[in-house]
Amino acid sequence: MSTIDGLLSVRSVLRAQRHDRGTLDRLTLAGLRDALDHARTRVPAYGGDRYDIGTPHDFADFARLPMLRKADVLALGEDRFRDPAYTRDAVTVYTTSGTSGQILEAWHDPANYAHDRACNIRRFAAAGGRYRPWSRLVHFKPFPLDTAWYQKLGIFRRAVVLSALPVRTRVEHLLRERPHAVIGYPVMLRDLLRGMRPDELTTLRRTLRAVFTESELLTPEVRHQLTEGFGVPIFNEYSAYELMHIAYDCAEGQLHVAEDRVHVEIVDPDGQPVPDGTEGHVVVTGWRERAMPLLRYWLGDRATRHTGRCACGRTFARLHLTKGRADDYVVLPDGERIYAGTFIGMAISTPGVAECMVRQDSAGNITIFLVPDGRADRGFDDLAREARAWLHTTAGRPFDLDVRHADALELTAGGKGRFVVSEFQR
């Protein structure tokens, strides 16, 4: 992408977030029509009768298409969801993190990827002046990152620090950069806070103005913990490797859907859209994608959707994420579910617990692995007793669970925490 094209793209995405609702809906519907037409004529997976709905006249028409899950893509074959005109060396390839136990290789065409990069600048600009083009940024990531066109110009520069490095090495890199902003998965940032001495945090706060989180669900408890620990506001991005940028926080703490690139539906279990404000499953269509279009792609998170102008002035719809992946839960004997956010809340609320992970076997037995915080002088039996009591109180009744010691949180290949894994089928 040329520098001039990049600058024009940034101008376009900054303007788009303030279009009126009618304009946004017209642009989105036109994008969905083009995406469906491209998929029907160029991508083998969409050639069947299930996708023969004609030209959608409104969003309800588009919702007649079947939902698509990662397992569907893998079962049919990833290549069948790719436009044969694109080769692997001509696209940007992202591999999903494997949180679900299933790894998918997503392809993104150059134009869509360039738009995603422009949206990244918009995300930074939405922080209300806390992160500026000349600011210094440290990005914690499990793998190296390419240099974007705007970084080659010397703006929004970043230093990438690999998250697998020892925590003391990561802290040294961080302090050496004297950053104005930090980006990382919530689990990485929590680990970083535990590895920093009070005097190091004091030094960091002299320059730090914002923390950006990505990839994992940011619960209110984790947001509060990071805000208190770093002493600056937290700005979240909602994204997926299959779709890239989906939504971003504004300075009012609202998560805005990037409606100039994605169509987000909140649906019931049958895939039917629910009214604004009603909780449901998140289904996303990245309507700019041509290399590997995924229509009505089920992400597994749960959320509510809200329209209307935000106090920040943006008109993009807002999401309130209520739960992470809808299969990140355990099932109690009475059939009720407990989601990952509850267990993360327990770890945060129990002094001496650094992290936790939960496993449920095929018989329904629940085991919680606690990673003790080495800074706390508490015996493991005390931690287990308090964690069990916290969960029973939060659930409103006791339930059987085994509590065990773990040295570290299990991570996926993409560096995300595998907090809850259940093999139980009910």
Coordinates of C-alpha atoms in Angstrom, one line a residue:
M1 CA 0.0 0.0 0.0
S2 CA 1.4 3.4 -0.9
T3 CA 1.7 6.2 1.7
I4 CA -0.8 8.4 -0.1
D5 CA -3.4 5.5 -0.3
G6 CA -2.8 4.9 3.4
L7 CA -3.4 8.5 4.3
L8 CA -6.6 8.6 2.3
S9 CA -7.8 5.4 3.9
V10 CA -7.2 6.9 7.4
R11 CA -9.2 10.0 6.4
S12 CA -12.0 7.8 5.2
V13 CA -12.2 5.7 8.4
L14 CA -12.1 8.8 10.6
R15 CA -15.1 10.3 8.7
A16 CA -17.1 7.0 8.7
Q17 CA -17.5 6.8 12.4
R18 CA -19.7 9.9 12.4
H19 CA -22.0 9.1 9.5
D20 CA -25.7 9.2 10.3
R21 CA -27.5 5.9 10.9
G22 CA -29.2 5.8 7.5
T23 CA -25.9 6.3 5.7
L24 CA -24.2 3.6 7.8
D25 CA -27.0 1.1 7.1
R26 CA -26.9 1.8 3.3
L27 CA -23.2 1.4 3.1
T28 CA -23.2 -1.8 5.2
L29 CA -26.0 -3.3 3.1
A30 CA -24.2 -2.5 -0.1
G31 CA -21.1 -4.1 1.3
L32 CA -22.9 -7.2 2.3
R33 CA -24.5 -7.5 -1.2
D34 CA -21.1 -7.2 -2.8
A35 CA -19.5 -9.7 -0.4
L36 CA -22.3 -12.3 -1.0
D37 CA -22.1 -11.8 -4.8
H38 CA -18.3 -12.3 -4.7
A39 CA -18.6 -15.4 -2.5
R40 CA -21.3 -16.9 -4.6
T41 CA -19.4 -16.5 -7.9
R42 CA -15.8 -16.9 -6.8
V43 CA -15.7 -19.1 -3.6
P44 CA -16.6 -22.8 -3.9
A45 CA -18.1 -23.2 -0.4
Y46 CA -20.9 -20.7 -1.2
G47 CA -22.0 -22.3 -4.5
G48 CA -24.8 -24.4 -2.9
D49 CA -28.5 -23.8 -2.6
R50 CA -28.2 -22.7 1.0
Y51 CA -26.6 -19.4 -0.1
D52 CA -28.9 -18.8 -3.1
I53 CA -31.1 -16.1 -1.5
G54 CA -31.0 -13.6 -4.3
T55 CA -30.0 -10.0 -3.6
P56 CA -30.7 -9.2 0.1
H57 CA -32.9 -6.1 0.3
D58 CA -32.4 -5.6 4.0
F59 CA -30.5 -7.0 7.0
A60 CA -33.4 -9.5 7.7
D61 CA -32.9 -10.9 4.2
F62 CA -29.2 -11.3 4.8
A63 CA -30.0 -13.1 8.1
R64 CA -31.6 -15.9 6.0
L65 CA -28.1 -17.1 5.3
P66 CA -26.9 -20.0 7.5
M67 CA -24.5 -19.3 10.4
L68 CA -20.9 -20.5 9.8
R69 CA -18.7 -21.8 12.6
K70 CA -15.0 -22.6 12.7
A71 CA -15.8 -26.3 12.8
D72 CA -17.9 -26.0 9.6
V73 CA -15.0 -24.4 7.8
L74 CA -12.5 -27.0 8.9
A75 CA -14.9 -29.9 8.1
L76 CA -15.5 -28.7 4.6
G77 CA -11.9 -27.6 4.1
E78 CA -10.3 -24.2 4.4
D79 CA -9.4 -24.1 0.7
R80 CA -13.1 -24.2 -0.3
F81 CA -13.6 -20.9 1.5
R82 CA -10.8 -19.1 -0.4
D83 CA -11.0 -17.4 -3.7
P84 CA -8.7 -19.4 -6.0
A85 CA -7.5 -16.1 -7.6
Y86 CA -5.5 -15.4 -4.4
T87 CA -2.3 -17.3 -3.6
R88 CA -0.8 -17.6 -0.1
D89 CA 2.1 -15.3 -0.9
A90 CA -0.3 -12.5 -2.0
V91 CA -2.3 -12.3 1.2
T92 CA -1.8 -11.7 4.9
V93 CA -2.1 -15.0 6.8
Y94 CA -3.4 -15.2 10.4
T95 CA -3.6 -18.5 12.3
T96 CA -6.3 -18.6 15.0
S97 CA -5.0 -19.0 18.5
G98 CA -6.4 -22.4 19.2
T99 CA -8.5 -21.4 22.3
S100 CA -11.3 -23.7 21.1
G101 CA -8.8 -26.5 20.4
Q102 CA -9.3 -25.9 16.6
I103 CA -6.7 -24.0 14.5
L104 CA -7.7 -22.3 11.3
E105 CA -5.6 -20.4 8.8
A106 CA -7.4 -17.2 7.8
W107 CA -6.4 -15.3 4.6
H108 CA -6.8 -11.6 4.2
D109 CA -6.6 -9.8 0.9
P110 CA -4.3 -6.7 0.6
A111 CA -7.2 -4.1 0.4
N112 CA -8.9 -5.5 3.5
Y113 CA -5.7 -5.7 5.4
A114 CA -4.8 -2.1 4.5
H115 CA -8.3 -1.0 5.8
D116 CA -7.7 -2.9 9.0
R117 CA -4.4 -1.0 9.5
A118 CA -6.2 2.3 9.0
C119 CA -8.7 1.3 11.6
N120 CA -5.8 0.7 14.0
I121 CA -4.9 4.3 13.7
R122 CA -8.6 5.2 14.4
R123 CA -8.5 3.0 17.4
F124 CA -5.5 4.9 18.8
A125 CA -7.1 8.3 18.0
A126 CA -10.2 7.3 20.0
A127 CA -8.2 7.3 23.2
G128 CA -8.9 11.0 23.5
G129 CA -5.4 12.3 23.0
R130 CA -3.7 9.9 25.4
Y131 CA -1.8 8.2 22.5
R132 CA -0.5 10.4 19.7
P133 CA 1.3 9.8 16.5
W134 CA 4.7 10.5 18.0
S135 CA 4.1 8.5 21.2
R136 CA 6.2 5.5 22.1
L137 CA 4.4 2.2 22.3
V138 CA 5.4 -1.2 23.6
H139 CA 3.4 -4.1 22.2
F140 CA 3.6 -7.5 24.0
K141 CA 2.9 -10.3 21.5
P142 CA 3.6 -14.0 21.2
F143 CA 5.1 -13.5 17.7
P144 CA 6.9 -10.8 15.7
L145 CA 4.8 -8.2 13.9
D146 CA 5.2 -6.6 10.5
T147 CA 6.0 -2.9 10.2
A148 CA 2.9 -1.0 9.0
W149 CA 3.3 1.7 6.4
Y150 CA 2.6 4.5 8.9
Q151 CA 5.3 3.2 11.2
K152 CA 7.8 3.4 8.4
L153 CA 7.0 7.2 8.4
G154 CA 7.9 7.3 12.1
I155 CA 4.4 7.7 13.5
F156 CA 2.7 5.3 15.9
R157 CA 6.1 3.6 16.4
R158 CA 6.2 0.5 18.4
A159 CA 8.7 -1.9 20.1
V160 CA 7.5 -5.5 20.0
V161 CA 8.4 -7.5 23.0
L162 CA 7.8 -11.3 22.8
S163 CA 5.5 -12.4 25.6
A164 CA 7.4 -15.7 26.1
L165 CA 10.5 -13.9 27.4
P166 CA 11.1 -14.2 31.2
V167 CA 9.0 -11.6 33.0
R168 CA 12.1 -9.8 34.3
T169 CA 13.4 -9.5 30.7
R170 CA 10.0 -8.1 29.6
V171 CA 10.1 -5.6 32.4
E172 CA 13.6 -4.4 31.5
H173 CA 12.5 -4.0 27.8
L174 CA 9.4 -2.0 28.9
L175 CA 11.3 0.4 31.2
R176 CA 14.0 0.9 28.7
E177 CA 11.5 2.2 26.1
R178 CA 9.8 4.7 28.5
P179 CA 6.5 4.1 26.8
H180 CA 3.5 6.3 26.5
A181 CA 1.3 3.3 25.8
V182 CA 1.3 -0.5 26.2
I183 CA -0.6 -3.1 24.2
G184 CA -1.1 -6.7 25.2
Y185 CA -3.6 -9.5 26.0
P186 CA -5.1 -9.1 29.4
V187 CA -3.5 -12.3 30.7
M188 CA 0.0 -11.0 29.6
L189 CA -0.6 -7.6 31.2
R190 CA -1.7 -9.1 34.5
D191 CA 1.5 -11.3 34.5
L192 CA 3.5 -8.2 33.8
L193 CA 2.0 -6.3 36.8
R194 CA 2.9 -9.2 39.1
G195 CA 6.5 -9.1 37.9
M196 CA 7.1 -5.4 38.5
R197 CA 8.4 -3.9 41.8
P198 CA 6.6 -0.9 43.2
D199 CA 9.5 1.4 42.3
E200 CA 9.4 0.1 38.7
L201 CA 5.7 0.8 38.5
T202 CA 6.4 4.3 39.7
T203 CA 9.0 4.8 37.0
L204 CA 6.6 3.4 34.3
R205 CA 3.8 5.7 35.4
R206 CA 5.9 8.8 34.8
T207 CA 5.5 8.4 31.0
L208 CA 2.6 5.9 30.6
R209 CA -0.7 7.5 29.5
A210 CA -2.8 4.5 28.2
V211 CA -3.0 0.7 28.1
F212 CA -4.6 -1.1 25.1
T213 CA -5.9 -4.6 25.5
E214 CA -6.8 -7.0 22.6
S215 CA -7.9 -10.5 21.7
E216 CA -9.2 -11.8 25.0
L217 CA -12.5 -10.9 26.8
L218 CA -11.9 -7.9 29.1
T219 CA -14.1 -8.4 32.1
P220 CA -15.0 -5.4 34.4
E221 CA -12.9 -7.0 37.1
V222 CA -9.8 -7.3 34.9
R223 CA -10.3 -3.8 33.5
H224 CA -10.4 -2.5 37.1
Q225 CA -7.3 -4.5 38.1
L226 CA -5.3 -3.2 35.1
T227 CA -6.5 0.4 35.7
E228 CA -5.5 0.2 39.3
G229 CA -2.2 -1.5 38.5
F230 CA -1.0 0.7 35.7
G231 CA -2.7 3.9 36.9
V232 CA -4.1 4.9 33.5
P233 CA -7.3 4.3 31.5
I234 CA -7.7 1.0 29.6
F235 CA -8.9 0.9 26.0
N236 CA -10.1 -2.5 24.6
E237 CA -10.2 -3.7 21.0
Y238 CA -12.5 -6.5 20.0
S239 CA -11.0 -8.6 17.2
A240 CA -10.6 -12.1 15.8
Y241 CA -7.9 -13.5 13.6
E242 CA -10.5 -14.7 11.1
L243 CA -11.9 -11.1 10.8
M244 CA -9.3 -8.8 12.2
H245 CA -10.6 -5.5 13.7
I246 CA -14.2 -5.6 14.8
A247 CA -14.7 -2.9 17.5
Y248 CA -12.8 -0.4 19.6
D249 CA -13.2 1.6 22.8
C250 CA -13.7 5.3 22.8
A251 CA -12.8 7.7 25.7
E252 CA -16.3 7.2 27.2
G253 CA -15.5 3.5 27.7
Q254 CA -17.9 2.4 24.9
L255 CA -17.0 -0.4 22.5
H256 CA -17.9 0.8 19.0
V257 CA -18.5 -1.6 16.1
A258 CA -16.3 -0.8 13.0
E259 CA -19.4 -0.7 10.8
D260 CA -17.3 0.5 7.8
R261 CA -15.8 -3.0 7.6
V262 CA -18.0 -5.5 9.6
H263 CA -21.6 -6.3 10.1
V264 CA -22.3 -7.5 13.6
E265 CA -25.5 -9.4 14.5
I266 CA -26.6 -10.5 17.9
V267 CA -28.6 -13.7 17.4
D268 CA -30.5 -16.3 19.4
P269 CA -29.5 -20.0 19.4
D270 CA -31.3 -20.5 16.0
G271 CA -29.3 -17.7 14.3
Q272 CA -32.1 -15.2 14.3
P273 CA -31.3 -11.5 15.1
V274 CA -32.6 -10.3 18.5
P275 CA -33.7 -6.7 19.3
D276 CA -31.1 -4.1 20.4
G277 CA -30.3 -4.4 24.1
T278 CA -31.1 -8.2 24.1
E279 CA -28.2 -10.5 25.0
G280 CA -27.3 -13.1 22.4
H281 CA -24.5 -14.7 20.4
V282 CA -22.1 -12.6 18.3
V283 CA -22.2 -13.3 14.6
V284 CA -19.9 -11.2 12.3
T285 CA -19.5 -10.7 8.6
G286 CA -16.3 -9.0 7.4
W287 CA -17.8 -7.6 4.2
R288 CA -14.6 -6.2 2.8
E289 CA -12.9 -9.6 2.7
R290 CA -12.3 -11.2 -0.7
A291 CA -9.5 -13.7 -0.2
M292 CA -11.4 -15.8 2.4
P293 CA -14.9 -14.4 3.0
L294 CA -16.6 -15.8 6.1
L295 CA -20.3 -14.9 6.0
R296 CA -22.3 -14.8 9.2
Y297 CA -19.4 -16.2 11.2
W298 CA -20.2 -17.3 14.7
L299 CA -17.6 -16.1 17.1
G300 CA -19.0 -17.7 20.3
D301 CA -19.0 -14.6 22.4
R302 CA -22.2 -13.1 23.9
A303 CA -23.1 -9.5 23.9
T304 CA -25.8 -6.8 23.6
R305 CA -25.9 -4.3 20.8
H306 CA -27.0 -0.6 21.1
T307 CA -27.5 2.1 18.5
G308 CA -27.7 5.8 18.9
R309 CA -25.1 8.5 19.1
C310 CA -22.5 8.0 21.9
A311 CA -21.5 10.8 24.2
C312 CA -18.2 10.8 22.3
G313 CA -20.0 11.9 19.2
R314 CA -19.5 8.6 17.2
T315 CA -22.5 7.1 15.6
F316 CA -21.2 3.5 15.2
A317 CA -23.2 1.0 17.1
R318 CA -21.9 -0.1 20.5
L319 CA -21.4 -3.6 21.9
H320 CA -21.4 -4.7 25.5
L321 CA -19.6 -8.0 25.7
T322 CA -21.2 -10.0 28.5
K323 CA -19.4 -13.3 28.2
G324 CA -16.4 -14.7 26.4
R325 CA -16.6 -17.7 24.0
A326 CA -20.0 -19.3 24.6
D327 CA -18.3 -22.7 25.0
D328 CA -15.9 -21.4 27.7
Y329 CA -18.0 -22.7 30.6
V330 CA -18.5 -25.6 32.8
V331 CA -21.9 -27.3 33.5
L332 CA -23.0 -27.9 37.0
P333 CA -25.0 -31.0 38.1
D334 CA -28.2 -29.0 38.0
G335 CA -27.5 -28.0 34.3
E336 CA -26.6 -24.4 35.0
R337 CA -23.4 -23.0 33.4
I338 CA -20.6 -21.0 35.0
Y339 CA -18.5 -19.0 32.5
A340 CA -14.8 -18.2 32.3
G341 CA -15.4 -14.6 33.7
T342 CA -16.5 -16.0 37.0
F343 CA -13.3 -18.0 37.5
I344 CA -11.2 -15.0 36.4
G345 CA -13.1 -12.9 39.0
M346 CA -12.3 -15.5 41.7
A347 CA -8.6 -15.3 40.8
I348 CA -8.6 -11.6 41.0
S349 CA -10.6 -11.5 44.3
T350 CA -8.6 -14.1 46.1
P351 CA -5.3 -12.7 47.6
G352 CA -2.4 -15.0 46.7
V353 CA -3.9 -16.4 43.5
A354 CA -2.1 -15.2 40.4
E355 CA -4.2 -17.1 37.8
C356 CA -6.5 -20.0 37.5
M357 CA -7.6 -22.5 34.8
V358 CA -10.6 -24.8 34.9
R359 CA -11.0 -28.2 33.3
Q360 CA -14.1 -30.4 33.1
D361 CA -13.8 -33.9 31.9
S362 CA -16.3 -35.9 29.9
A363 CA -17.9 -37.3 33.1
G364 CA -18.6 -33.7 34.4
N365 CA -15.9 -33.6 37.0
I366 CA -14.6 -30.0 37.6
T367 CA -11.0 -29.3 38.5
I368 CA -9.6 -25.9 39.2
F369 CA -5.9 -25.3 38.9
L370 CA -4.6 -22.4 41.0
V371 CA -1.3 -20.6 40.1
P372 CA -0.1 -19.1 43.4
D373 CA 1.3 -15.5 43.4
G374 CA 4.9 -15.9 44.6
R375 CA 4.7 -12.5 46.2
A376 CA 2.1 -13.6 48.7
D377 CA 3.0 -15.6 51.8
R378 CA 0.0 -18.0 51.9
G379 CA -0.2 -21.7 52.0
F380 CA -1.9 -23.5 49.1
D381 CA -4.6 -25.1 51.4
D382 CA -5.7 -21.6 52.5
L383 CA -5.9 -20.5 48.8
A384 CA -7.9 -23.6 47.9
R385 CA -10.3 -23.1 50.8
E386 CA -10.9 -19.4 50.0
A387 CA -11.3 -20.0 46.2
R388 CA -13.8 -22.8 46.8
A389 CA -15.8 -20.6 49.2
W390 CA -15.8 -17.6 46.8
L391 CA -17.1 -19.8 43.9
H392 CA -19.8 -21.4 46.0
T393 CA -20.9 -18.0 47.3
T394 CA -21.0 -16.5 43.8
A395 CA -22.8 -19.5 42.4
G396 CA -25.4 -19.4 45.2
R397 CA -24.9 -23.0 46.2
P398 CA -22.1 -25.5 46.7
F399 CA -21.0 -27.9 43.9
D400 CA -18.3 -30.5 43.7
L401 CA -14.9 -29.4 42.5
D402 CA -11.3 -30.4 42.9
V403 CA -8.7 -27.7 43.5
R404 CA -5.1 -28.4 42.5
H405 CA -1.8 -26.5 42.3
A406 CA -0.3 -25.4 39.0
D407 CA 3.0 -23.6 38.2
A408 CA 1.7 -21.6 35.3
L409 CA -1.3 -20.9 33.2
E410 CA -1.7 -23.0 30.0
L411 CA -1.5 -20.9 26.9
T412 CA -2.6 -21.5 23.3
A413 CA -0.2 -21.4 20.4
G414 CA -1.3 -17.8 20.0
G415 CA -0.4 -16.8 23.5
K416 CA -4.0 -16.6 24.9
G417 CA -4.9 -18.1 28.3
R418 CA -6.9 -21.3 28.1
F419 CA -8.9 -20.5 31.2
V420 CA -11.8 -23.0 30.8
V421 CA -11.9 -26.2 28.8
S422 CA -14.8 -28.6 29.1
E423 CA -15.2 -32.0 27.5
F424 CA -18.6 -32.5 29.1
Q425 CA -21.5 -33.0 26.8
R426 CA -25.0 -32.6 28.2

